[in-house]
């Protein structure tokens, strides 16, 4: 996936994206410290039973997850918890992509999407880890809020592009400015979904959001004059499909070994992480002839 280069140490295959050596070292160090931290807290007597006073967010843990769950541990599911590190890795790569930032320094909207997507992935990392570490009710709510944010982000992006196409047809020779409270709307929807979706309906809402996402993606690519690498979008969509398929298939506990360092449920996080990375590559591949900017006030 990464090729070494004398001038720019790590190049993502078949792209113009380079990952600096310092970023690679930082990722490796954080992954190591993350794994070490999980091991340390689970062997610390003072940290035991830290979640005992909180209600569980799921009934029948043994039937829902293959991994052996020790309710006395601060990290009750260490392997599933560790698998959330994929979101941290992708977030760091995105936020430290200085090459893309310098190439789009005059495009506020694209830089905003880069920053927002990186922050969302950091949030998902925290909430996913928190849920599998604690399995408490609050953590489950927060975990789904991360899922909602992730699935709504592409809708935000494609809606923006679709509006640009619509406005450019009405005013083809004028610079377009969108005076939208874009972050406020996005965050409001995420909060409303997280707080008011009844327990048990979260997955259905996510599937509905993803369906809308695919429709908007198709419309944006069909109507937009932007030059994008659609192969990244296809890879991202395929990874999302694999994640959804595995999420359902995992209920039957394939390859289940409760004591293994490999847990099938972790593949959900892996597929979503791959989808996120390729969607970012898709965003950064855009060469938009229409000037689009955002006024957040």
PDB file of C-alpha atoms in Angstrom, residues 21-202:
ATOM      1  CA  UNK A  21       8.200   9.605   7.868  1.00  0.00           C
ATOM      2  CA  UNK A  22       7.339  11.484  11.053  1.00  0.00           C
ATOM      3  CA  UNK A  23       3.677  10.574  10.591  1.00  0.00           C
ATOM      4  CA  UNK A  24       4.555   6.895  10.141  1.00  0.00           C
ATOM      5  CA  UNK A  25       6.676   6.925  13.307  1.00  0.00           C
ATOM      6  CA  UNK A  26       3.932   8.736  15.238  1.00  0.00           C
ATOM      7  CA  UNK A  27       1.308   6.194  14.156  1.00  0.00           C
ATOM      8  CA  UNK A  28       3.482   3.219  15.115  1.00  0.00           C
ATOM      9  CA  UNK A  29       4.305   4.783  18.484  1.00  0.00           C
ATOM     10  CA  UNK A  30       0.679   5.579  19.306  1.00  0.00           C
ATOM     11  CA  UNK A  31      -0.510   2.100  18.311  1.00  0.00           C
ATOM     12  CA  UNK A  32       2.149   0.526  20.527  1.00  0.00           C
ATOM     13  CA  UNK A  33       1.313   2.792  23.476  1.00  0.00           C
ATOM     14  CA  UNK A  34      -2.404   2.157  22.978  1.00  0.00           C
ATOM     15  CA  UNK A  35      -1.932  -1.619  23.144  1.00  0.00           C
ATOM     16  CA  UNK A  36       0.425  -1.275  26.104  1.00  0.00           C
ATOM     17  CA  UNK A  37      -2.064   0.965  27.912  1.00  0.00           C
ATOM     18  CA  UNK A  38      -4.898  -1.547  27.513  1.00  0.00           C
ATOM     19  CA  UNK A  39      -2.699  -4.315  28.871  1.00  0.00           C
ATOM     20  CA  UNK A  40      -1.523  -2.187  31.794  1.00  0.00           C
ATOM     21  CA  UNK A  41      -4.945  -1.015  33.001  1.00  0.00           C
ATOM     22  CA  UNK A  42      -6.392  -4.525  32.784  1.00  0.00           C
ATOM     23  CA  UNK A  43      -3.626  -5.810  35.061  1.00  0.00           C
ATOM     24  CA  UNK A  44      -3.895  -2.937  37.530  1.00  0.00           C
ATOM     25  CA  UNK A  45      -5.739  -3.964  40.740  1.00  0.00           C
ATOM     26  CA  UNK A  46      -6.791  -0.367  41.386  1.00  0.00           C
ATOM     27  CA  UNK A  47      -8.649  -0.177  38.071  1.00  0.00           C
ATOM     28  CA  UNK A  48     -10.806  -3.249  38.547  1.00  0.00           C
ATOM     29  CA  UNK A  49     -14.613  -2.938  38.680  1.00  0.00           C
ATOM     30  CA  UNK A  50     -14.479   0.674  37.538  1.00  0.00           C
ATOM     31  CA  UNK A  51     -17.688   0.205  35.498  1.00  0.00           C
ATOM     32  CA  UNK A  52     -19.577  -1.868  38.051  1.00  0.00           C
ATOM     33  CA  UNK A  53     -21.908   0.983  39.046  1.00  0.00           C
ATOM     34  CA  UNK A  54     -23.090   1.730  35.497  1.00  0.00           C
ATOM     35  CA  UNK A  55     -25.967  -0.010  33.663  1.00  0.00           C
ATOM     36  CA  UNK A  56     -24.969  -2.135  30.691  1.00  0.00           C
ATOM     37  CA  UNK A  57     -25.876  -0.877  27.243  1.00  0.00           C
ATOM     38  CA  UNK A  58     -26.670  -4.314  25.890  1.00  0.00           C
ATOM     39  CA  UNK A  59     -28.295  -7.464  27.200  1.00  0.00           C
ATOM     40  CA  UNK A  60     -26.827 -10.867  26.498  1.00  0.00           C
ATOM     41  CA  UNK A  61     -23.221  -9.791  25.939  1.00  0.00           C
ATOM     42  CA  UNK A  62     -22.086 -13.372  25.398  1.00  0.00           C
ATOM     43  CA  UNK A  63     -24.607 -13.807  22.587  1.00  0.00           C
ATOM     44  CA  UNK A  64     -23.795 -10.436  20.989  1.00  0.00           C
ATOM     45  CA  UNK A  65     -19.989 -10.699  20.946  1.00  0.00           C
ATOM     46  CA  UNK A  66     -17.621 -13.610  20.467  1.00  0.00           C
ATOM     47  CA  UNK A  67     -14.807 -12.143  22.567  1.00  0.00           C
ATOM     48  CA  UNK A  68     -14.629 -13.285  26.172  1.00  0.00           C
ATOM     49  CA  UNK A  69     -15.878 -10.398  28.287  1.00  0.00           C
ATOM     50  CA  UNK A  70     -14.550  -9.834  31.787  1.00  0.00           C
ATOM     51  CA  UNK A  71     -16.900  -7.386  33.457  1.00  0.00           C
ATOM     52  CA  UNK A  72     -14.434  -6.693  36.265  1.00  0.00           C
ATOM     53  CA  UNK A  73     -11.811  -5.306  33.861  1.00  0.00           C
ATOM     54  CA  UNK A  74     -11.622  -1.610  32.957  1.00  0.00           C
ATOM     55  CA  UNK A  75     -11.297  -2.689  29.314  1.00  0.00           C
ATOM     56  CA  UNK A  76     -13.883  -5.428  29.175  1.00  0.00           C
ATOM     57  CA  UNK A  77     -13.242  -6.378  25.551  1.00  0.00           C
ATOM     58  CA  UNK A  78      -9.555  -5.648  24.885  1.00  0.00           C
ATOM     59  CA  UNK A  79      -9.361  -6.976  21.310  1.00  0.00           C
ATOM     60  CA  UNK A  80     -12.517  -5.259  20.061  1.00  0.00           C
ATOM     61  CA  UNK A  81     -11.453  -2.122  21.922  1.00  0.00           C
ATOM     62  CA  UNK A  82      -8.005  -2.178  20.330  1.00  0.00           C
ATOM     63  CA  UNK A  83      -9.473  -2.553  16.829  1.00  0.00           C
ATOM     64  CA  UNK A  84     -10.816   1.001  17.094  1.00  0.00           C
ATOM     65  CA  UNK A  85      -7.207   2.174  16.629  1.00  0.00           C
ATOM     66  CA  UNK A  86      -7.797   2.041  12.865  1.00  0.00           C
ATOM     67  CA  UNK A  87      -9.816   5.277  13.166  1.00  0.00           C
ATOM     68  CA  UNK A  88      -6.949   6.957  14.989  1.00  0.00           C
ATOM     69  CA  UNK A  89      -4.511   5.897  12.269  1.00  0.00           C
ATOM     70  CA  UNK A  90      -6.650   7.254   9.427  1.00  0.00           C
ATOM     71  CA  UNK A  91      -7.391  10.462  11.363  1.00  0.00           C
ATOM     72  CA  UNK A  92      -3.691  11.164  11.903  1.00  0.00           C
ATOM     73  CA  UNK A  93      -2.906  10.535   8.230  1.00  0.00           C
ATOM     74  CA  UNK A  94      -5.667  12.951   7.198  1.00  0.00           C
ATOM     75  CA  UNK A  95      -4.870  15.710   9.674  1.00  0.00           C
ATOM     76  CA  UNK A  96      -1.138  15.572   8.909  1.00  0.00           C
ATOM     77  CA  UNK A  97      -1.574  15.611   5.135  1.00  0.00           C
ATOM     78  CA  UNK A  98       0.330  18.867   4.677  1.00  0.00           C
ATOM     79  CA  UNK A  99       0.759  18.323   0.951  1.00  0.00           C
ATOM     80  CA  UNK A 100      -2.994  18.408   0.401  1.00  0.00           C
ATOM     81  CA  UNK A 101      -3.359  21.382   2.743  1.00  0.00           C
ATOM     82  CA  UNK A 102      -0.766  23.431   0.852  1.00  0.00           C
ATOM     83  CA  UNK A 103      -2.282  22.517  -2.527  1.00  0.00           C
ATOM     84  CA  UNK A 104      -5.741  23.700  -1.391  1.00  0.00           C
ATOM     85  CA  UNK A 105      -4.688  26.671   0.728  1.00  0.00           C
ATOM     86  CA  UNK A 106      -7.081  28.998  -1.104  1.00  0.00           C
ATOM     87  CA  UNK A 107     -10.062  26.632  -0.923  1.00  0.00           C
ATOM     88  CA  UNK A 108     -11.595  27.040   2.505  1.00  0.00           C
ATOM     89  CA  UNK A 109     -14.312  24.449   1.922  1.00  0.00           C
ATOM     90  CA  UNK A 110     -11.966  21.614   0.976  1.00  0.00           C
ATOM     91  CA  UNK A 111      -9.712  22.368   3.944  1.00  0.00           C
ATOM     92  CA  UNK A 112     -12.775  22.408   6.180  1.00  0.00           C
ATOM     93  CA  UNK A 113     -13.808  18.964   4.965  1.00  0.00           C
ATOM     94  CA  UNK A 114     -10.305  17.659   5.603  1.00  0.00           C
ATOM     95  CA  UNK A 115     -10.310  18.996   9.157  1.00  0.00           C
ATOM     96  CA  UNK A 116     -13.893  17.946   9.894  1.00  0.00           C
ATOM     97  CA  UNK A 117     -13.389  14.402   8.622  1.00  0.00           C
ATOM     98  CA  UNK A 118     -10.219  14.002  10.671  1.00  0.00           C
ATOM     99  CA  UNK A 119     -11.961  15.244  13.821  1.00  0.00           C
ATOM    100  CA  UNK A 120     -14.933  12.921  13.197  1.00  0.00           C
ATOM    101  CA  UNK A 121     -12.596   9.931  12.936  1.00  0.00           C
ATOM    102  CA  UNK A 122     -10.874  10.927  16.176  1.00  0.00           C
ATOM    103  CA  UNK A 123     -14.288  11.119  17.814  1.00  0.00           C
ATOM    104  CA  UNK A 124     -15.231   7.682  16.465  1.00  0.00           C
ATOM    105  CA  UNK A 125     -11.972   6.284  17.815  1.00  0.00           C
ATOM    106  CA  UNK A 126     -12.789   7.566  21.297  1.00  0.00           C
ATOM    107  CA  UNK A 127     -16.440   6.484  21.299  1.00  0.00           C
ATOM    108  CA  UNK A 128     -15.787   3.055  19.776  1.00  0.00           C
ATOM    109  CA  UNK A 129     -13.053   2.354  22.305  1.00  0.00           C
ATOM    110  CA  UNK A 130     -15.187   3.681  25.153  1.00  0.00           C
ATOM    111  CA  UNK A 131     -18.073   1.404  24.229  1.00  0.00           C
ATOM    112  CA  UNK A 132     -16.105  -1.830  23.898  1.00  0.00           C
ATOM    113  CA  UNK A 133     -14.061  -0.985  26.972  1.00  0.00           C
ATOM    114  CA  UNK A 134     -17.060  -0.302  29.203  1.00  0.00           C
ATOM    115  CA  UNK A 135     -20.153  -1.729  27.439  1.00  0.00           C
ATOM    116  CA  UNK A 136     -22.248   0.741  29.440  1.00  0.00           C
ATOM    117  CA  UNK A 137     -25.425   2.449  28.221  1.00  0.00           C
ATOM    118  CA  UNK A 138     -23.908   5.921  27.845  1.00  0.00           C
ATOM    119  CA  UNK A 139     -21.005   4.544  25.826  1.00  0.00           C
ATOM    120  CA  UNK A 140     -23.408   2.773  23.477  1.00  0.00           C
ATOM    121  CA  UNK A 141     -25.200   6.059  22.799  1.00  0.00           C
ATOM    122  CA  UNK A 142     -21.909   7.801  22.112  1.00  0.00           C
ATOM    123  CA  UNK A 143     -20.741   4.960  19.888  1.00  0.00           C
ATOM    124  CA  UNK A 144     -23.811   5.329  17.697  1.00  0.00           C
ATOM    125  CA  UNK A 145     -23.354   9.094  17.615  1.00  0.00           C
ATOM    126  CA  UNK A 146     -19.983   8.422  15.993  1.00  0.00           C
ATOM    127  CA  UNK A 147     -21.599   6.065  13.480  1.00  0.00           C
ATOM    128  CA  UNK A 148     -24.187   8.734  12.640  1.00  0.00           C
ATOM    129  CA  UNK A 149     -21.480  11.383  12.211  1.00  0.00           C
ATOM    130  CA  UNK A 150     -19.461   9.124   9.919  1.00  0.00           C
ATOM    131  CA  UNK A 151     -22.432   8.197   7.719  1.00  0.00           C
ATOM    132  CA  UNK A 152     -23.733  11.782   7.547  1.00  0.00           C
ATOM    133  CA  UNK A 153     -20.395  13.349   6.604  1.00  0.00           C
ATOM    134  CA  UNK A 154     -20.439  12.140   2.964  1.00  0.00           C
ATOM    135  CA  UNK A 155     -24.053  13.317   2.681  1.00  0.00           C
ATOM    136  CA  UNK A 156     -22.891  16.755   3.801  1.00  0.00           C
ATOM    137  CA  UNK A 157     -20.122  16.704   1.199  1.00  0.00           C
ATOM    138  CA  UNK A 158     -22.269  15.500  -1.714  1.00  0.00           C
ATOM    139  CA  UNK A 159     -25.143  17.847  -0.824  1.00  0.00           C
ATOM    140  CA  UNK A 160     -22.691  20.730  -0.961  1.00  0.00           C
ATOM    141  CA  UNK A 161     -21.429  19.658  -4.386  1.00  0.00           C
ATOM    142  CA  UNK A 162     -24.958  19.171  -5.702  1.00  0.00           C
ATOM    143  CA  UNK A 163     -25.951  22.681  -4.610  1.00  0.00           C
ATOM    144  CA  UNK A 164     -22.873  24.087  -6.299  1.00  0.00           C
ATOM    145  CA  UNK A 165     -23.891  22.496  -9.587  1.00  0.00           C
ATOM    146  CA  UNK A 166     -27.423  23.856  -9.225  1.00  0.00           C
ATOM    147  CA  UNK A 167     -26.267  27.381  -8.391  1.00  0.00           C
ATOM    148  CA  UNK A 168     -23.582  27.419 -11.088  1.00  0.00           C
ATOM    149  CA  UNK A 169     -26.203  26.673 -13.752  1.00  0.00           C
ATOM    150  CA  UNK A 170     -28.209  29.685 -12.592  1.00  0.00           C
ATOM    151  CA  UNK A 171     -25.128  31.944 -12.386  1.00  0.00           C
ATOM    152  CA  UNK A 172     -22.466  30.335 -14.594  1.00  0.00           C
ATOM    153  CA  UNK A 173     -20.168  33.344 -14.775  1.00  0.00           C
ATOM    154  CA  UNK A 174     -20.253  34.383 -11.140  1.00  0.00           C
ATOM    155  CA  UNK A 175     -18.231  33.286  -8.192  1.00  0.00           C
ATOM    156  CA  UNK A 176     -20.407  31.167  -5.935  1.00  0.00           C
ATOM    157  CA  UNK A 177     -20.537  31.603  -2.195  1.00  0.00           C
ATOM    158  CA  UNK A 178     -22.668  29.447   0.050  1.00  0.00           C
ATOM    159  CA  UNK A 179     -23.716  31.216   3.237  1.00  0.00           C
ATOM    160  CA  UNK A 180     -24.747  28.101   5.084  1.00  0.00           C
ATOM    161  CA  UNK A 181     -24.435  27.318   8.747  1.00  0.00           C
ATOM    162  CA  UNK A 182     -23.010  24.037   7.606  1.00  0.00           C
ATOM    163  CA  UNK A 183     -21.407  22.831  10.817  1.00  0.00           C
ATOM    164  CA  UNK A 184     -24.409  23.796  12.921  1.00  0.00           C
ATOM    165  CA  UNK A 185     -26.783  21.800  10.710  1.00  0.00           C
ATOM    166  CA  UNK A 186     -24.466  18.803  10.588  1.00  0.00           C
ATOM    167  CA  UNK A 187     -23.879  18.710  14.336  1.00  0.00           C
ATOM    168  CA  UNK A 188     -27.562  19.307  15.103  1.00  0.00           C
ATOM    169  CA  UNK A 189     -28.633  16.305  13.044  1.00  0.00           C
ATOM    170  CA  UNK A 190     -25.997  14.116  14.690  1.00  0.00           C
ATOM    171  CA  UNK A 191     -27.105  15.169  18.168  1.00  0.00           C
ATOM    172  CA  UNK A 192     -30.810  14.703  17.411  1.00  0.00           C
ATOM    173  CA  UNK A 193     -30.251  11.224  15.992  1.00  0.00           C
ATOM    174  CA  UNK A 194     -28.036  10.249  18.915  1.00  0.00           C
ATOM    175  CA  UNK A 195     -30.464  11.432  21.593  1.00  0.00           C
ATOM    176  CA  UNK A 196     -33.880  10.594  20.204  1.00  0.00           C
ATOM    177  CA  UNK A 197     -33.552   7.414  18.140  1.00  0.00           C
ATOM    178  CA  UNK A 198     -35.213   4.619  20.166  1.00  0.00           C
ATOM    179  CA  UNK A 199     -33.064   1.747  21.322  1.00  0.00           C
ATOM    180  CA  UNK A 200     -32.931  -0.974  18.692  1.00  0.00           C
ATOM    181  CA  UNK A 201     -33.692   1.283  15.715  1.00  0.00           C
ATOM    182  CA  UNK A 202     -30.166   2.677  15.327  1.00  0.00           C
TER     183      UNK A 202
END
